[in-house]
XYZ file of C-alpha atoms in Angstrom:
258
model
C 16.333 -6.742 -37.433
C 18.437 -3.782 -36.585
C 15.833 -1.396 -36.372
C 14.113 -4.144 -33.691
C 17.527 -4.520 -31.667
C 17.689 -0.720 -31.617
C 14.152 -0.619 -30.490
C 14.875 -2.741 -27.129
C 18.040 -0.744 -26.355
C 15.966 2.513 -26.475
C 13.117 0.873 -24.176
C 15.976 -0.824 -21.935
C 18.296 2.111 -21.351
C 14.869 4.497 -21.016
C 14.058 1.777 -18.228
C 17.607 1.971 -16.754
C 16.957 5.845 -16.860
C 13.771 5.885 -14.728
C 15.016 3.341 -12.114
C 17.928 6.334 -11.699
C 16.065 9.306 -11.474
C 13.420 7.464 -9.082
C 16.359 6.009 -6.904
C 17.548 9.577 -6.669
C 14.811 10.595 -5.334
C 13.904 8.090 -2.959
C 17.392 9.350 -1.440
C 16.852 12.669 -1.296
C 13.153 12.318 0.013
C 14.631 9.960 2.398
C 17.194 12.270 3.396
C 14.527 15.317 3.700
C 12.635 13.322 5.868
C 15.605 13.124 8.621
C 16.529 16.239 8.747
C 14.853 19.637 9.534
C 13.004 21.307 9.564
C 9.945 19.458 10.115
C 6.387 21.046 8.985
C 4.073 19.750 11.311
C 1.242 21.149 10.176
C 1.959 19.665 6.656
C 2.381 15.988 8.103
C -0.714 16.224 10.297
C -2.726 17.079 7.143
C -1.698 14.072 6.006
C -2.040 11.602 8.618
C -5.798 12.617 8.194
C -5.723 12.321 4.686
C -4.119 9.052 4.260
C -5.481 7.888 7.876
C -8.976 8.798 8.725
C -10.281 9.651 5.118
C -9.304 6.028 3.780
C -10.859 4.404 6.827
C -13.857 3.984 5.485
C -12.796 2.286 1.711
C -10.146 -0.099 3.382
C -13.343 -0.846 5.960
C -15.662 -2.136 3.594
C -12.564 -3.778 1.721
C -11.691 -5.602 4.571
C -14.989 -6.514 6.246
C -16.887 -8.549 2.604
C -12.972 -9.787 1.735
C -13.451 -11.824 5.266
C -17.014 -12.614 4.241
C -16.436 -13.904 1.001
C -12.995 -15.798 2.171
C -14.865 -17.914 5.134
C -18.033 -18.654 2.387
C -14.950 -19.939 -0.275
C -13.051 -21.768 2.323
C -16.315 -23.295 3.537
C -16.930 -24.256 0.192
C -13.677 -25.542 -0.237
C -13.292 -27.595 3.138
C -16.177 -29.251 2.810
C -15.215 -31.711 0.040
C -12.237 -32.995 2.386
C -14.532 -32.578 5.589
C -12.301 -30.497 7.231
C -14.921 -27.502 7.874
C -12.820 -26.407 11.219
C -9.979 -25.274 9.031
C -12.184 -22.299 7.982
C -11.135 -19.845 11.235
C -7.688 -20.691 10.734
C -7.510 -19.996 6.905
C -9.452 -16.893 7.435
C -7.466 -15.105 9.932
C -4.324 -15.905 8.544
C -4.910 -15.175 5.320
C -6.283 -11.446 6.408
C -3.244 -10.773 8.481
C -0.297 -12.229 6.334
C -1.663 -11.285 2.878
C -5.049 -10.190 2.470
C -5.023 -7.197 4.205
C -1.896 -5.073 3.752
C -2.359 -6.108 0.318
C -5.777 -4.887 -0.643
C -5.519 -2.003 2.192
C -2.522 -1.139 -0.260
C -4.315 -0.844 -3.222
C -7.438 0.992 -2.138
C -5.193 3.545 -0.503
C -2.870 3.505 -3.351
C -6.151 4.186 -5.918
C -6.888 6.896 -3.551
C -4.191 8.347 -2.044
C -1.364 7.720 -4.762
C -3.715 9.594 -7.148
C -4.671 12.356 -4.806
C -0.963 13.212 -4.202
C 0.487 12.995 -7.598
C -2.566 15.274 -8.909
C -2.119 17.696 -6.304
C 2.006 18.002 -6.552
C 1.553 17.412 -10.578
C -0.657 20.744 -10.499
C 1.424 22.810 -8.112
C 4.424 21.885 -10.305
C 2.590 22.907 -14.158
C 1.400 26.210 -12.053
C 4.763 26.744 -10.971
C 4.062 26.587 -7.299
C 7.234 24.509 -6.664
C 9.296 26.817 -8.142
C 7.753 29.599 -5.966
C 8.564 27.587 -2.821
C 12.208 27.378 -4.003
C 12.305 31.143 -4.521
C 10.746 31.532 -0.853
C 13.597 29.336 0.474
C 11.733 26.116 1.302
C 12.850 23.265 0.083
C 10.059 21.459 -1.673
C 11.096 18.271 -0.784
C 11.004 19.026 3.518
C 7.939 20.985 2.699
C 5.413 18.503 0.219
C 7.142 15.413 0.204
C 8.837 14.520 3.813
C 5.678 14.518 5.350
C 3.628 12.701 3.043
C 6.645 10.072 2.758
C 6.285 9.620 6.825
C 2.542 9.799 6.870
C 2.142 7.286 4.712
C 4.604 4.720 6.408
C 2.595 5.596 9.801
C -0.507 5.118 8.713
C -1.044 2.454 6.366
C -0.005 0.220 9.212
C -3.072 1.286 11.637
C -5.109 1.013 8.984
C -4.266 -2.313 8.124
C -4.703 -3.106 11.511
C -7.837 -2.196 11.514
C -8.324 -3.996 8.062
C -7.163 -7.100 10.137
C -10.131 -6.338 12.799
C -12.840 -6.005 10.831
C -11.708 -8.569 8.385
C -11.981 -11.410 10.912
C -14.606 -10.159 12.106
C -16.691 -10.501 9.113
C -15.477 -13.740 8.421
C -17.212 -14.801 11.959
C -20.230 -13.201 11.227
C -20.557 -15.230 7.756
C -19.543 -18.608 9.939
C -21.623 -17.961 12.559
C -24.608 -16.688 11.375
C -24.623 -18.151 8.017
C -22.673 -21.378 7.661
C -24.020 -22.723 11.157
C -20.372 -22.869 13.242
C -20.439 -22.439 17.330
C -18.761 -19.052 18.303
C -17.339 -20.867 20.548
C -15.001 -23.238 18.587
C -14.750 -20.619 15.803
C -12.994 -18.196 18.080
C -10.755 -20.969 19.571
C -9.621 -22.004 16.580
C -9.079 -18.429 15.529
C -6.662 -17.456 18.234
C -4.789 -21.417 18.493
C -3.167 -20.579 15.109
C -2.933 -17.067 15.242
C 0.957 -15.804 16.311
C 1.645 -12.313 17.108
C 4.699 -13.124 14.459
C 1.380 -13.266 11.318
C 0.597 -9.635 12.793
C 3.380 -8.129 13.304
C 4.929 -9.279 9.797
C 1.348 -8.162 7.971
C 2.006 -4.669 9.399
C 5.392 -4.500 8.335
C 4.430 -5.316 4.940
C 1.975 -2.363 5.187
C 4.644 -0.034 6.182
C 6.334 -0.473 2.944
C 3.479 -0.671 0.764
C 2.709 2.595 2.721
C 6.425 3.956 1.967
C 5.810 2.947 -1.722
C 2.456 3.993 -2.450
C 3.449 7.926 -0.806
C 6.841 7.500 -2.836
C 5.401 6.958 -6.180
C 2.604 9.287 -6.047
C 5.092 12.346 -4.948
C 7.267 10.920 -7.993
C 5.574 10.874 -10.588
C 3.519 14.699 -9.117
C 6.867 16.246 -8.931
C 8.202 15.061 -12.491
C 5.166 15.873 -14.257
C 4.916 18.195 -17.030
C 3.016 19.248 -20.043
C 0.055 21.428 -18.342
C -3.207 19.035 -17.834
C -2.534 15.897 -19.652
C 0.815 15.816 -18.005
C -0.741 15.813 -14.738
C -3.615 13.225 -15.517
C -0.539 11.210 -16.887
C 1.171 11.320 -13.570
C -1.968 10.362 -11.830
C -2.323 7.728 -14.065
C 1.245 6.501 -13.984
C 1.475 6.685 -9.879
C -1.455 4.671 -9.130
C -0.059 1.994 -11.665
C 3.240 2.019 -10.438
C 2.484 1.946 -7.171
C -0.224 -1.225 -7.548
C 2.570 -3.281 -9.343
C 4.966 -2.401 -7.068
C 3.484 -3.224 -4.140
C 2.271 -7.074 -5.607
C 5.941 -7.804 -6.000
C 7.299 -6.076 -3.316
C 4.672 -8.423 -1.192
C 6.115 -11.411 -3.003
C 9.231 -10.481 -1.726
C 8.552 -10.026 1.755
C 6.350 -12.796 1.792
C 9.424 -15.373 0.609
C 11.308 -13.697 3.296
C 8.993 -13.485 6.312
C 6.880 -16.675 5.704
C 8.775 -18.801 3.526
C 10.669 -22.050 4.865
């Protein structure tokens, strides 16, 4: 019994250990990222990384996620007769939940593991330590402007997500399930408030925040030569999945919830 108790201690206090040395630094990423100097050839890198290069994934994400949602809704409605409740569902449900959410994750499976490999290597090779000797801080220089791309850019791409999301719902209603473009699009933009997209894109700024966060964590901590680095990898893209399904939770009882 003893040994059990002292079992949950160690896992609780090595818990209470991590939340600290992450929370420190969040700060002091937070705090490189408002002050200078500002590498702006570092942060346009990224914006192209975590922008342009993920466009395609979070695409395709978004466009059969709107496909598949009007098909289940159809089948859905359609035991209650209430068929014209498809538009509605679909386009709120891509711009409140769907798509930050699974725009998050791609880019989080992408991106989060990109960044913690590359920082993991560049800190096993010693490259870190070599930009400290140089004078640069490493946290202005590799994680500042990964940390501001990433809150930047998730949000257009969600809003693209949105786009092509509802989009491909209405070529699944229209084409497919037999509904008049017509009353689909009305019934699309009744219910639709610039509140839904405003709120979705928020949420997509801090799942953009989190996902930059944890992968420049868990690259900058790593150790232990190879497997330390395909640990971090590992370890960021986990983290930053889970964190961003409760952090939507959270947002979602306080943006949506009455």
């Amino acid at each position: 019994m003893v040994t059990f108790l002292n079992r949950i201690g160690f896992y609780f206090f090595h818990f209470l250990a991590s939340v600290g040395r992450l929370s420190t630094f969040a700060f002091r990423a937070v705090v490189s990222s408002l002050t200078l100097p500002f590498y702006g050839r570092q942060f346009l890198k990224q914006l192209i990384d975590i922008g342009y290069n993920s466009l395609p994934v979070v695409g395709l994400t978004a466009l059969f996620t709107g496909m598949v949602l009007a098909l289940q809704s159809y089948t859905g409605f359609s035991r209650f007769s209430a068929e014209g409740a498809v538009a509605t569902v679909v386009v709120l449900s891509i711009t409140r939940e769907l798509a930050p959410v699974l725009a998050g994750l791609m880019v989080a499976g992408r991106v989060g593991a990109s960044m913690a490999a590359e920082i993991g290597t560049m800190r096993v090779t010693e490259q870190i330590d070599a930009l400290t000797t140089l004078s640069t801080n490493p946290l202005k220089y590799l994680v500042a402007p990964r940390l501001i791309a990433g809150l930047i850019m998730l949000p257009a791409l969600v809003f693209v997500a949105d786009i092509i999301g509802i989009f491909g719902g209405y070529i699944v209603s229209i084409y497919k399930l037999g509904f008049n473009p017509g009353n689909y699009l009305h019934q699309t933009v009744k219910y639709l408030e610039v509140r839904d997209i405003v709120l979705g894109l928020v949420k997509a700024g801090a799942f953009g925040f989190i996902i930059a966060l944890m992968g420049c964590y868990h690259g900058y901590t790593s150790k232990g030569g190879a497997q330390g680095v395909g640990l971090a990898t590992t370890r960021a893209v986990v983290s930053a999945s889970v964190l961003i399904l409760i952090t939507n939770y959270f947002l979602t009882v306080l943006f949506f919830d009455k």
